[in-house]
Short mmCIF file of C-alpha atoms in Angstrom, two decimals:
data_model
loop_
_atom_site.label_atom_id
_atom_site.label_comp_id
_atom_site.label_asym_id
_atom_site.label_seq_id
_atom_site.Cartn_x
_atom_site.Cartn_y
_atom_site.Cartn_z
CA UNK A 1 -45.32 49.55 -24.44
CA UNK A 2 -41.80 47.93 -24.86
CA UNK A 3 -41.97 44.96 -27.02
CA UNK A 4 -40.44 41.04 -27.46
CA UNK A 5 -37.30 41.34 -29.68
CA UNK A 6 -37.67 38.39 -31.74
CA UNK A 7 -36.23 37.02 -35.05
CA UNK A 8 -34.57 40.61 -35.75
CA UNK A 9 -38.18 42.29 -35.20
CA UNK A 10 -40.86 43.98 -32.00
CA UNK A 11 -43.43 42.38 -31.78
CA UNK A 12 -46.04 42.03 -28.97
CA UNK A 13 -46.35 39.32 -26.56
CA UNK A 14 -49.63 37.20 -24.90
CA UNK A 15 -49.70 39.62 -22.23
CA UNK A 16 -48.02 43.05 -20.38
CA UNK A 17 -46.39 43.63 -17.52
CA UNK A 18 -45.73 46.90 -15.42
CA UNK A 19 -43.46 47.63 -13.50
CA UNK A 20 -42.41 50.13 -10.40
CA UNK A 21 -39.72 51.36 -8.80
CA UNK A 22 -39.04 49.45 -5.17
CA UNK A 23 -37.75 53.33 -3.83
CA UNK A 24 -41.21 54.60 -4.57
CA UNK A 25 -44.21 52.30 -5.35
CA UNK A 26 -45.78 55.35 -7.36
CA UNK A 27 -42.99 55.52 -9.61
CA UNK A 28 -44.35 53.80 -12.62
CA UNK A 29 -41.32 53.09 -14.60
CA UNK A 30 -43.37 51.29 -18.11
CA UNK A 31 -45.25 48.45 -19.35
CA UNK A 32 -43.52 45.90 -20.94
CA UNK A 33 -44.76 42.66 -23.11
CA UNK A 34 -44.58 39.23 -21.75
CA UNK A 35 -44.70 36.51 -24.19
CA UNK A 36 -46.98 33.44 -24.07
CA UNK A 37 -46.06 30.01 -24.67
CA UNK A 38 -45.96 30.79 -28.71
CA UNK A 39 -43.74 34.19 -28.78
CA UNK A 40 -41.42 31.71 -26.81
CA UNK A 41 -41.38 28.79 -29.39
CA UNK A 42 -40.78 31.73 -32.50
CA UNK A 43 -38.12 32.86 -30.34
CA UNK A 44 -36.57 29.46 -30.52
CA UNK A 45 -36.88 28.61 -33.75
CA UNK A 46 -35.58 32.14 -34.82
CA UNK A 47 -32.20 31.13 -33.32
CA UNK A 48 -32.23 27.71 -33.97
CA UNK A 49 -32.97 28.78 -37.80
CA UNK A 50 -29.75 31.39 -37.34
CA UNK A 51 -27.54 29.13 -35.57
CA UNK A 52 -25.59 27.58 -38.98
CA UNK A 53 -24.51 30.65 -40.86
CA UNK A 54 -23.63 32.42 -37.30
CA UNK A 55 -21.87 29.99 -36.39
CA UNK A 56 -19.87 29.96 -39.58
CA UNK A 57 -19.62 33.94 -39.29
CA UNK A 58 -16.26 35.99 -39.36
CA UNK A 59 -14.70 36.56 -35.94
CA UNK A 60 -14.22 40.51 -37.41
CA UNK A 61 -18.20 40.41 -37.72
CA UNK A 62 -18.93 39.36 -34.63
CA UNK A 63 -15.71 41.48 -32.71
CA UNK A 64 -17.10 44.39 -34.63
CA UNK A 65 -20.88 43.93 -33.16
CA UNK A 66 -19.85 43.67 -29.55
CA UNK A 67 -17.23 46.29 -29.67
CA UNK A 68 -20.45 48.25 -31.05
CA UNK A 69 -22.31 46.97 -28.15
CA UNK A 70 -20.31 47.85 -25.64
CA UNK A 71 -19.35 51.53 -26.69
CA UNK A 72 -22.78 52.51 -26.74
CA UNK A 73 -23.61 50.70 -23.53
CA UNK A 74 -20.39 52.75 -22.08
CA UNK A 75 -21.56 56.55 -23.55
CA UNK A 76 -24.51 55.74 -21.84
CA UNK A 77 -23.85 54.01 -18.60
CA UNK A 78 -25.66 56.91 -16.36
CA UNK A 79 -28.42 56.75 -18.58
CA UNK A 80 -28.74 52.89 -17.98
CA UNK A 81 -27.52 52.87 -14.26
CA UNK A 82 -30.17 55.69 -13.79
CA UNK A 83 -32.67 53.25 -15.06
CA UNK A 84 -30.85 50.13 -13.22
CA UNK A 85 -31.13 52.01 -9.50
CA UNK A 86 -34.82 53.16 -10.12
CA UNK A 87 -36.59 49.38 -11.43
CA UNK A 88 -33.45 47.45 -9.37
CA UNK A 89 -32.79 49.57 -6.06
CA UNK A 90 -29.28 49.49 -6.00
CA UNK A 91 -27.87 53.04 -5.14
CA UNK A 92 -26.93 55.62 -8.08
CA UNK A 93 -23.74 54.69 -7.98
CA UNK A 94 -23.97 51.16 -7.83
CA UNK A 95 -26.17 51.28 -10.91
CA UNK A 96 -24.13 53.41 -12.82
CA UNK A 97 -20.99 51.55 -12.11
CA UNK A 98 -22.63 47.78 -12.96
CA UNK A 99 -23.77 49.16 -16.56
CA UNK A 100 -20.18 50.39 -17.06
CA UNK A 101 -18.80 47.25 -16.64
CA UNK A 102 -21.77 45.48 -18.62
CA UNK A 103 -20.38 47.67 -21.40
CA UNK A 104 -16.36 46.56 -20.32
CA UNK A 105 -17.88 42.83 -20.82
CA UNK A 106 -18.66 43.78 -24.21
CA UNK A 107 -15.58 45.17 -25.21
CA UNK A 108 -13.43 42.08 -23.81
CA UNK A 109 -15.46 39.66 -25.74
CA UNK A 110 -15.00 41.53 -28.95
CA UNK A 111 -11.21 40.60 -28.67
CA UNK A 112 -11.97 37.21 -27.23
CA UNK A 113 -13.75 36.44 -30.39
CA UNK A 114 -10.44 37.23 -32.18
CA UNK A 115 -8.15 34.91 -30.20
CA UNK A 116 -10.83 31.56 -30.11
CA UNK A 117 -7.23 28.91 -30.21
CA UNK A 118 -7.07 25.60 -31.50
CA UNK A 119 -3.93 23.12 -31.80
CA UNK A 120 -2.39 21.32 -34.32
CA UNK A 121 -0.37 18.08 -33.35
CA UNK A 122 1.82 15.35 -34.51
CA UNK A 123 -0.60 12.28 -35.06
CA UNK A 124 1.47 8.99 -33.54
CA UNK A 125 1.05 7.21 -37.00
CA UNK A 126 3.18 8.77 -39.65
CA UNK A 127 2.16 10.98 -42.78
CA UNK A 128 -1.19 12.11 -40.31
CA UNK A 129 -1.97 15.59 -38.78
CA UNK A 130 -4.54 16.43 -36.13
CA UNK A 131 -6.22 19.33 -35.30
CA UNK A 132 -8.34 20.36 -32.46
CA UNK A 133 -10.76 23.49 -33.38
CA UNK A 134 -13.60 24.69 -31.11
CA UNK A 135 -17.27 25.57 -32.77
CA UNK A 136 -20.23 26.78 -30.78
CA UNK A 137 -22.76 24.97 -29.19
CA UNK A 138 -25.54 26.39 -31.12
CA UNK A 139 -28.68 27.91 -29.55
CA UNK A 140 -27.92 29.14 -25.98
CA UNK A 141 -30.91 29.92 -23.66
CA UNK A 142 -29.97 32.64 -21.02
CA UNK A 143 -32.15 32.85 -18.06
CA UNK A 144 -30.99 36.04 -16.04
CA UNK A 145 -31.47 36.93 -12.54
CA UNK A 146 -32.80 40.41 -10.79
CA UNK A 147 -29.74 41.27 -8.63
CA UNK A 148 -27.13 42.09 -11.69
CA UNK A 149 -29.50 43.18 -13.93
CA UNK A 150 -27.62 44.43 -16.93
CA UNK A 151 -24.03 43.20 -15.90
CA UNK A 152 -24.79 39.62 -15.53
CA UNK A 153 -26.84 39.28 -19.02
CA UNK A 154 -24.20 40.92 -20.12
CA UNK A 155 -21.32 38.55 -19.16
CA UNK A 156 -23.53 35.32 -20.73
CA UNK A 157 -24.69 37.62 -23.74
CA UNK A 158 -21.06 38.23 -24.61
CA UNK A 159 -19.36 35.14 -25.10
CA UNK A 160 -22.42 32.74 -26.34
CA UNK A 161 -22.38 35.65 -29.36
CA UNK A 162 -18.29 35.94 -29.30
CA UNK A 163 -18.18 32.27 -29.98
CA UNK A 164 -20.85 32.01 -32.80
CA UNK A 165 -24.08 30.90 -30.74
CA UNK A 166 -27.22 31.98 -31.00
CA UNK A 167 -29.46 33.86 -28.01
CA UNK A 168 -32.61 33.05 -26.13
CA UNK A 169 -32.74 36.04 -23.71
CA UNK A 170 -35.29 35.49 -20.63
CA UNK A 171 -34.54 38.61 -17.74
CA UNK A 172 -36.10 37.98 -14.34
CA UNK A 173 -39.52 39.62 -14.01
CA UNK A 174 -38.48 42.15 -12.04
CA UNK A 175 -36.21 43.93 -14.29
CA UNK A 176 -37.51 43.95 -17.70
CA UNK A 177 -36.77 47.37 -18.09
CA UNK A 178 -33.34 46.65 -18.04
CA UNK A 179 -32.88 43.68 -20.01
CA UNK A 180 -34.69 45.79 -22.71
CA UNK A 181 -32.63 48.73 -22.95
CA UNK A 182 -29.89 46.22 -23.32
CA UNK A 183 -32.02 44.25 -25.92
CA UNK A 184 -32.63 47.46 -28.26
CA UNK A 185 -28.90 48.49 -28.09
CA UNK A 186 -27.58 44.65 -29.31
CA UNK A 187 -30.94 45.65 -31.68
CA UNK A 188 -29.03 47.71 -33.90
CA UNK A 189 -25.49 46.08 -33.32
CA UNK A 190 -25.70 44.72 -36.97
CA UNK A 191 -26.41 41.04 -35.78
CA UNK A 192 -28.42 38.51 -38.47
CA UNK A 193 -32.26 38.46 -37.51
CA UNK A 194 -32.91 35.64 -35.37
CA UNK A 195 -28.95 35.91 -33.38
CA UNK A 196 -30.07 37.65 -30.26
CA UNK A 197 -34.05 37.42 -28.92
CA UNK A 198 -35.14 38.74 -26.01
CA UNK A 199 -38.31 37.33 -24.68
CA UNK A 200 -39.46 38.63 -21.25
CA UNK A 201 -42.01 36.92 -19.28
CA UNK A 202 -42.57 34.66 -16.31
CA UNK A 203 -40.27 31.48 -16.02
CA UNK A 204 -43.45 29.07 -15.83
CA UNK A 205 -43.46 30.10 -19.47
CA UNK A 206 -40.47 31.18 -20.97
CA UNK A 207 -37.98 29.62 -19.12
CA UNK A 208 -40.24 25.90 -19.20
CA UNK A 209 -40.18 26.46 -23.24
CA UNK A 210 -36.24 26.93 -23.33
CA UNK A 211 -35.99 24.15 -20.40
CA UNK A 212 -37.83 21.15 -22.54
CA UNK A 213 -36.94 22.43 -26.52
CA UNK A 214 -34.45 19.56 -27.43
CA UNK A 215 -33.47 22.94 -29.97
CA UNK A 216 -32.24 24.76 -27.25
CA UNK A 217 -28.14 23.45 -27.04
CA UNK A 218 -27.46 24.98 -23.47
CA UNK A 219 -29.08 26.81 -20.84
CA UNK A 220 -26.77 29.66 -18.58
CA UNK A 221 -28.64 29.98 -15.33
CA UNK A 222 -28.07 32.33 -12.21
CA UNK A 223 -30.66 32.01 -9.86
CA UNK A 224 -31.55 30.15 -6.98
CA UNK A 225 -30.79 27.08 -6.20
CA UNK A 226 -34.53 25.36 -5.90
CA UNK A 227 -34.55 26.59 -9.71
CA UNK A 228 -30.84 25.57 -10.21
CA UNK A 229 -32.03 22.31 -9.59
CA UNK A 230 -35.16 21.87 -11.85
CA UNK A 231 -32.75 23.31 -14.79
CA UNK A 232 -30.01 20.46 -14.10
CA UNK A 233 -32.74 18.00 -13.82
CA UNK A 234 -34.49 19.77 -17.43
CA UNK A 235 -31.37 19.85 -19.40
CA UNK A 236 -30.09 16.37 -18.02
CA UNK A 237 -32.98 14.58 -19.03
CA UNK A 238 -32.26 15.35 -22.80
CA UNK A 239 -28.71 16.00 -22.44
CA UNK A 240 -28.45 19.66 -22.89
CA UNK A 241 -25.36 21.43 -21.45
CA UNK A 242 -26.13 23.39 -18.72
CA UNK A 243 -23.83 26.35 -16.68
CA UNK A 244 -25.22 27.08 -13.11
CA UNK A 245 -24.56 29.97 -10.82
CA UNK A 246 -27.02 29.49 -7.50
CA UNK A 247 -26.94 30.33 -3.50
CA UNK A 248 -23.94 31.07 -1.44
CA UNK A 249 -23.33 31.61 2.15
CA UNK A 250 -20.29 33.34 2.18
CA UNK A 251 -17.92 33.76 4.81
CA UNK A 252 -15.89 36.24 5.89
CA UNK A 253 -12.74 34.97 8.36
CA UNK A 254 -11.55 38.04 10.58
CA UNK A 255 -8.82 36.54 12.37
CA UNK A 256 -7.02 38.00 15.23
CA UNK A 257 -3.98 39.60 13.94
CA UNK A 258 -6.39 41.65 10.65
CA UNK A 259 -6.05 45.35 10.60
CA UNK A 260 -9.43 46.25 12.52
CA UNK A 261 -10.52 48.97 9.67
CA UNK A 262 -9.47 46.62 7.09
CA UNK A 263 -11.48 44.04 8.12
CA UNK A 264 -14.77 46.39 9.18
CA UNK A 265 -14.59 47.96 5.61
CA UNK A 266 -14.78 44.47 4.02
CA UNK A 267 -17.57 43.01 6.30
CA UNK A 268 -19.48 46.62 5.66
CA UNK A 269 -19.21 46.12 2.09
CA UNK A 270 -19.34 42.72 1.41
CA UNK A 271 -22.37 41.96 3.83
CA UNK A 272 -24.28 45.17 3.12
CA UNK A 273 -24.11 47.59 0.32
CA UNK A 274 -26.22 46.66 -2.74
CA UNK A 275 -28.66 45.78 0.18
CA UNK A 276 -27.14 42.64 0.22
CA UNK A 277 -28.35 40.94 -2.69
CA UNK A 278 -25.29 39.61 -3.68
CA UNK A 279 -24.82 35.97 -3.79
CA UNK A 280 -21.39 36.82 -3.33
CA UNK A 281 -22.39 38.90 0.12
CA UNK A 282 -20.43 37.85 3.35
CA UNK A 283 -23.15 36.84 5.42
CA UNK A 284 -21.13 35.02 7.84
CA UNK A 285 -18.51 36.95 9.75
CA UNK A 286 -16.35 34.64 11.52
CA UNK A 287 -13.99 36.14 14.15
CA UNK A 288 -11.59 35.11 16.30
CA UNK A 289 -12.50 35.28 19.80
CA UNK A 290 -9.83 37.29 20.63
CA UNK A 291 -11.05 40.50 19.02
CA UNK A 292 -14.63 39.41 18.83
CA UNK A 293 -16.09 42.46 20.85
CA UNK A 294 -13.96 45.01 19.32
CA UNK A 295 -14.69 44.07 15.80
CA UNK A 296 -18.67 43.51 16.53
CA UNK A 297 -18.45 47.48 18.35
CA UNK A 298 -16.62 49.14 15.21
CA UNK A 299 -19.09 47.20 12.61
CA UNK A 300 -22.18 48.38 14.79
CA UNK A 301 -20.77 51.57 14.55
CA UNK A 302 -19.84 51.88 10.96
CA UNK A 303 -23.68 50.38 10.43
CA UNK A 304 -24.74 53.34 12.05
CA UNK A 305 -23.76 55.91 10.26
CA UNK A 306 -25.18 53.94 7.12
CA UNK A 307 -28.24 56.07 5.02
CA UNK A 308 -30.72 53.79 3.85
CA UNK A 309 -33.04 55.65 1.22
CA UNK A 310 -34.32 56.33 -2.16
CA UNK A 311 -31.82 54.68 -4.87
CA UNK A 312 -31.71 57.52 -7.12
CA UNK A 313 -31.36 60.12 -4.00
CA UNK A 314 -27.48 61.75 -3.18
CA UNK A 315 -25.78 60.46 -0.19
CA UNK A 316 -27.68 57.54 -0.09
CA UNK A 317 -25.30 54.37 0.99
CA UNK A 318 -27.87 51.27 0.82
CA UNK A 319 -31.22 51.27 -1.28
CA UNK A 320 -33.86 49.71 -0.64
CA UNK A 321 -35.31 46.01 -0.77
CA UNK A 322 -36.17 44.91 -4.36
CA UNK A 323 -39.96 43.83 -3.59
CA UNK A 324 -42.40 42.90 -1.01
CA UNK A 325 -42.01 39.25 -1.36
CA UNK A 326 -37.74 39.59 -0.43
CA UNK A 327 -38.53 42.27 2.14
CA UNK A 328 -40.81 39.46 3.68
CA UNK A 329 -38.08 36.95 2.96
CA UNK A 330 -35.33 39.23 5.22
CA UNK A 331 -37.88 40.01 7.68
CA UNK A 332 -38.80 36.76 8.36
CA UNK A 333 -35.12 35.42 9.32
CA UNK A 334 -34.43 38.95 11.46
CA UNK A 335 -37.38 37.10 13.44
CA UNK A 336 -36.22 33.59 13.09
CA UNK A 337 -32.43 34.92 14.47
CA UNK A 338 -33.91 35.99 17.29
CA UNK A 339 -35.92 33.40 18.47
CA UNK A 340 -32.72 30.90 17.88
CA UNK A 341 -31.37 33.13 20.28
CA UNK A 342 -28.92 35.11 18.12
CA UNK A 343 -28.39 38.84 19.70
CA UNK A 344 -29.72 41.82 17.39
CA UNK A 345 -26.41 43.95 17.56
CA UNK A 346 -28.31 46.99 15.11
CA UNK A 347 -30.99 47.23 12.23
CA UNK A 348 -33.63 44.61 11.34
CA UNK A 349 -36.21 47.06 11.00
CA UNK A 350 -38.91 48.08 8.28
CA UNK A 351 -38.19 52.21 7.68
CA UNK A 352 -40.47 54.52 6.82
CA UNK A 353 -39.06 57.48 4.50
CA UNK A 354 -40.69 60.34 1.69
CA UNK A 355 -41.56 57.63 -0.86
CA UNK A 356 -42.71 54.82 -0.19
CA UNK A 357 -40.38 51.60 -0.88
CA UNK A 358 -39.14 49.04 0.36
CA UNK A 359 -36.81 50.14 3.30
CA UNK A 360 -34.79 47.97 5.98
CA UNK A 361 -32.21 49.01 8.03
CA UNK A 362 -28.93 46.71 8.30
CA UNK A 363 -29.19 43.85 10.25
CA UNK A 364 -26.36 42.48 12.53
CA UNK A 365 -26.63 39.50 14.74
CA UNK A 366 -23.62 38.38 16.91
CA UNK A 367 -23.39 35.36 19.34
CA UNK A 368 -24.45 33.07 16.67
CA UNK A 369 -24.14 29.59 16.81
CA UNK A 370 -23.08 28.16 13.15
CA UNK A 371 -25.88 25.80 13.56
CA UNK A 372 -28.67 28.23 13.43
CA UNK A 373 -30.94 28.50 9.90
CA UNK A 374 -30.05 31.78 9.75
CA UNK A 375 -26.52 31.66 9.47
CA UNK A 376 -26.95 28.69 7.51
CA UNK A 377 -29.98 29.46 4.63
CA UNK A 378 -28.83 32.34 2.14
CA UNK A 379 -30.96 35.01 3.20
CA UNK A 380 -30.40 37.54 0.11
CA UNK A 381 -30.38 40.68 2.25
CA UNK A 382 -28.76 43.07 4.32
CA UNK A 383 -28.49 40.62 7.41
CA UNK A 384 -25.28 39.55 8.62
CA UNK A 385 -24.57 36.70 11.24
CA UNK A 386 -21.46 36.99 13.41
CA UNK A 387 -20.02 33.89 14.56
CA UNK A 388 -16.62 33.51 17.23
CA UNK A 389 -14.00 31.29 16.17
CA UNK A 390 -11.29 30.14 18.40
CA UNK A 391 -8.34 30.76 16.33
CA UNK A 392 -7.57 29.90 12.76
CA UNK A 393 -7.99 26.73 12.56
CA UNK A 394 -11.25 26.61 14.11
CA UNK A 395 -12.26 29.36 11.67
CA UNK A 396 -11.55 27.17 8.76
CA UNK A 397 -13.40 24.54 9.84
CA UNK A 398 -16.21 27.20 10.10
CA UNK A 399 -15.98 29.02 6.84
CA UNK A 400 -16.04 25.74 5.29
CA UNK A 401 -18.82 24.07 7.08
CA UNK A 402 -21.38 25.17 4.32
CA UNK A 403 -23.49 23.57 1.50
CA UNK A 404 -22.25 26.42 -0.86
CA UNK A 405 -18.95 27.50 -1.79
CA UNK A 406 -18.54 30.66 -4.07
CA UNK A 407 -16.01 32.63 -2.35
CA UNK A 408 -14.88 33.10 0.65
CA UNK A 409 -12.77 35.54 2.84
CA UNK A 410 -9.85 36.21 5.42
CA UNK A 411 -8.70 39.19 7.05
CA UNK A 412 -5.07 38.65 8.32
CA UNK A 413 -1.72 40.28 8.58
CA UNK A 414 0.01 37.10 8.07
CA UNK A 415 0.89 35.65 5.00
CA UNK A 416 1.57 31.89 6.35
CA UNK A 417 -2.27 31.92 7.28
CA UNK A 418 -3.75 33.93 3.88
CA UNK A 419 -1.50 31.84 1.81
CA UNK A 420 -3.22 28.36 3.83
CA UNK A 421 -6.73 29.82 3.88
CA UNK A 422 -6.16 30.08 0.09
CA UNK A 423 -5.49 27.08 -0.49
CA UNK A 424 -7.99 25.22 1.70
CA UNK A 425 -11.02 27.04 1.68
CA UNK A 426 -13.61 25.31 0.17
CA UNK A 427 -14.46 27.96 -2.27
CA UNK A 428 -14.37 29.20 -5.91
CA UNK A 429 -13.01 32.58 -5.12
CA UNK A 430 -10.97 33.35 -2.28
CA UNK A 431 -10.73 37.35 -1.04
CA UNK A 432 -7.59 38.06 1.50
CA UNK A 433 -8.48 41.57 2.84
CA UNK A 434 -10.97 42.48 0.57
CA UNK A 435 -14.75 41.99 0.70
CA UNK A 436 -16.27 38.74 -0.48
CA UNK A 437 -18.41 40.93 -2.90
CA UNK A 438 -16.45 42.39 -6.14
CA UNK A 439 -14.70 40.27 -8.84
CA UNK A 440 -13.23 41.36 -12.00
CA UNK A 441 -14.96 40.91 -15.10
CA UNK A 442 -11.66 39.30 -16.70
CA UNK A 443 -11.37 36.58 -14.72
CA UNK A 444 -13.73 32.97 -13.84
CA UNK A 445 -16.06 33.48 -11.63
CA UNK A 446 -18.26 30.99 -9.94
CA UNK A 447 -18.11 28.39 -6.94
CA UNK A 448 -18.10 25.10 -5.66
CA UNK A 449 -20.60 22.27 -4.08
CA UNK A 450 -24.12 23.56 -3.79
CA UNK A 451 -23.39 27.47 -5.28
CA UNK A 452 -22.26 26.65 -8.92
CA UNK A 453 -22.22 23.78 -11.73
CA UNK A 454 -20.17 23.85 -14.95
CA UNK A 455 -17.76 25.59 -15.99
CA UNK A 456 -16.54 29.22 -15.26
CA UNK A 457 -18.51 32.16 -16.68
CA UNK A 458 -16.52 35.28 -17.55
CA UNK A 459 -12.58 35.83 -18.81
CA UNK A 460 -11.11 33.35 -21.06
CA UNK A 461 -12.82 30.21 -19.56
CA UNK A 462 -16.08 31.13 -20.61
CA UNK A 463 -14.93 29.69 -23.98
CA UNK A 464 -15.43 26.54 -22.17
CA UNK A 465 -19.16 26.64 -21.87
CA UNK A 466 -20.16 28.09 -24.88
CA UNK A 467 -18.14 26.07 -27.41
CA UNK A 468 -17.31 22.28 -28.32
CA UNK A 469 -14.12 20.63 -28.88
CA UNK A 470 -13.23 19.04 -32.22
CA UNK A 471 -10.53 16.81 -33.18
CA UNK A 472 -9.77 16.22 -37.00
CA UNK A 473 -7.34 13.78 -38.89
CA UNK A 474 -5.82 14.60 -42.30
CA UNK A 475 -3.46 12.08 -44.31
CA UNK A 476 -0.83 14.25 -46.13
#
């Protein structure tokens, strides 16, 4: 049985959980402890105990542990994207690909913790000097989310420990698997006992304990945005920082003048692949009347060609549904679509194949009204919604008629319209001719209105989050 990771030791939790592989319910992939209420409290007060002389560690210390972290991660990212595709579902590929950049995450934050800048400045009263330095928040609890299951603990791991926090680790309980292998390589990274704790188990445990332990200094949550919501309302009640990355309902503008193939090849990607549990999927394909049949044809036909299979299989171009419960989730719109009247284009149904998993063909809807739920509720699966647009204008006011904003896209040959759409879509990340789905690890990611809260996770802004401001005087 894998084990807690907890104050720089395994130890076993209240209970265990085992897990399967959603490309073939046989597939027994290990058991796994989930800690109770009190492997959750020594979790906390191993990094609350650690938090002082971390956070007065040597940048070189803590660059050297994550450039350990992410070599090893990187020598064996088809090891770990093997594992990723068979507990997550996401095609061989896919999962190979994610831990590789988990491992690039890594690597930038071990240089990041070498450049953490402060300023020095004139004070306005004479024979004074100020300086503004930045020191971490303390004990950061990480709650983690299925989808991205080594790449996004990876890009909240990273910086808390570049910037001299402590961990609190809880993965989603569908991919503890995961979350461990990455636990046992940061394991032997060289980090103090009690820096980094991993302790899996269900959030009506683990994440309530981080949520209400005035010890815990922030909480970094992805998830969705029901949960989003109890955390802000948790960490606001006793003033904890908080960093929130929740729903989005992305859309993707095709406008009339887009290269067809470019703009098919985004929508295909961006709507489907990874089964479309992305938050940052294009669910909503807006496009301009004018082309509106000819783009809705080529998609369908693209779609069909599509293999939908076993994750770990060759040729395989979508995996399969992570569980029952999501597969019930994606099913149940496909149904709700069409009795708002939406027309079934392709796909929407339940496949049968070797193993047995959790299968579902591509679903494409056109003729949608923007008004119906399900081109309105984040779905979390391979379900697309095509809505006409009459002109650009009109497809603005579309793409922007959301609760969420985390990115959104346009397809155009004209630069006077990409260059507006940039500037006045109401999103966090704006694509021009590339899918919605697929940011750099480099950069700030995250969204706007109902999708994201706090700042920026990833790049250089993360510093924002996971460190305070200071501001000293000293009379010469």
């Amino acid at each position: 049985m894998k084990q807690l990771y907890i104050d720089g030791q395994w130890m076993a939790g209240a209970g265990v959980t085992t897990t399967r592989s959603p490309s073939d319910r046989s597939d027994v992939i290990a058991e796994y402890a989930s800690a109770g209420a009190e492997q959750a409290a020594l979790a906390v007060a191993a990094a609350h105990a650690a938090a002082p002389a971390w956070g007065l560690s040597g940048v070189q210390q803590r660059a050297d542990a994550l450039d350990a972290i992410g070599t090893e991660i990187l020598a064996r990212k088809t090891e770990l994207g093997t594992l990723l595709s068979r507990e997550e579902g996401k095609t061989l590929p896919e999962g190979i690909a994610e831990a590789g950049r988990a491992g690039a995450i890594f690597k930038f934050f071990a240089q990041e913790a070498l450049r953490v800048r402060g300023d020095r400045l004139a004070s306005v009263r004479p024979g004074i000097e100020v300086d503004v330095t930045r020191e971490p928040v303390g004990v950061v609890g990480i709650i983690a989310p299925w989808n991205f299951p080594i790449a996004i603990p990876a890009w909240k791991i990273a910086p808390a420990l570049a910037y001299g926090n402590t961990v609190v680790f809880k993965p989603a309980e569908l991919v503890p698997g995961c979350a461990w292998a990455l636990a046992e390589i940061i394991s032997r990274a060289g980090l103090p006992p009690g820096v980094f704790n991993l302790a899996m188990g269900p959030g009506r445990v683990v994440g309530e304990a981080m949520l209400n332990e005035s010890r815990v200094n922030a909480i970094s949550f992805t998830g969705s945005t029901s949960t989003g919501e109890r955390v802000m309302l948790a960490c606001a009640r006793r003033r904890a920082r908080m960093q929130l990355e929740m729903g989005g309902k992305n859309p993707l503008v095709v406008l009339a003048d887009a290269d067809l193939d470019v703009a098919v090849n985004a929508a295909l990607q961006g709507s489907f692949f990874s089964t479309g549990q992305r938050c940052t999927a294009s669910s909503r394909l807006i496009v301009d009347e004018q082309i509106y049949g000819k783009f809705v044809d080529a998609l369908a036909g693209r779609m069909a060609a599509l293999k939908v299979g076993h994750a770990l299989h060759q040729g395989i171009d979508i995996g399969p549904v992570v569980d029952s419960s999501q597969l019930e989730q994606d099913l149940s719109y496909i149904e709700i679509a069409k009795g708002e009247g939406a027309r079934l284009v392709c796909g929407g149904e339940r496949l049968r194949r070797d193993t047995d998993g959790y299968f579902l063909s591509p679903a494409l809807f056109a003729d949608c009204e923007p008004g119906m739920r399900h081109a309105r509720e984040e779905i979390f699966g391979p379900v697309a919604s095509v809505i006409p647009a009459k002109g650009y204008d009109h497809a603005l006011a579309l793409a922007n008629d959301t609760e969420f904003g985390l990115t959104a896209g346009i397809c155009t040959t004209s630069l006077k319209h990409a260059t507006h759409f940039k500037r006045n879509a109401k999103a966090g990340m704006v694509m021009v001719n590339v899918p919605t789905a697929g940011v750099d690890y480099h950069v700030p990611f995250g969204g706007t209105k109902g999708s994201s809260f706090g700042p920026r996770e990833q790049g250089s802004n993360a510093v924002e989050f996971f460190t305070t401001v200071k501001t000293s005087y000293t009379s010469a």
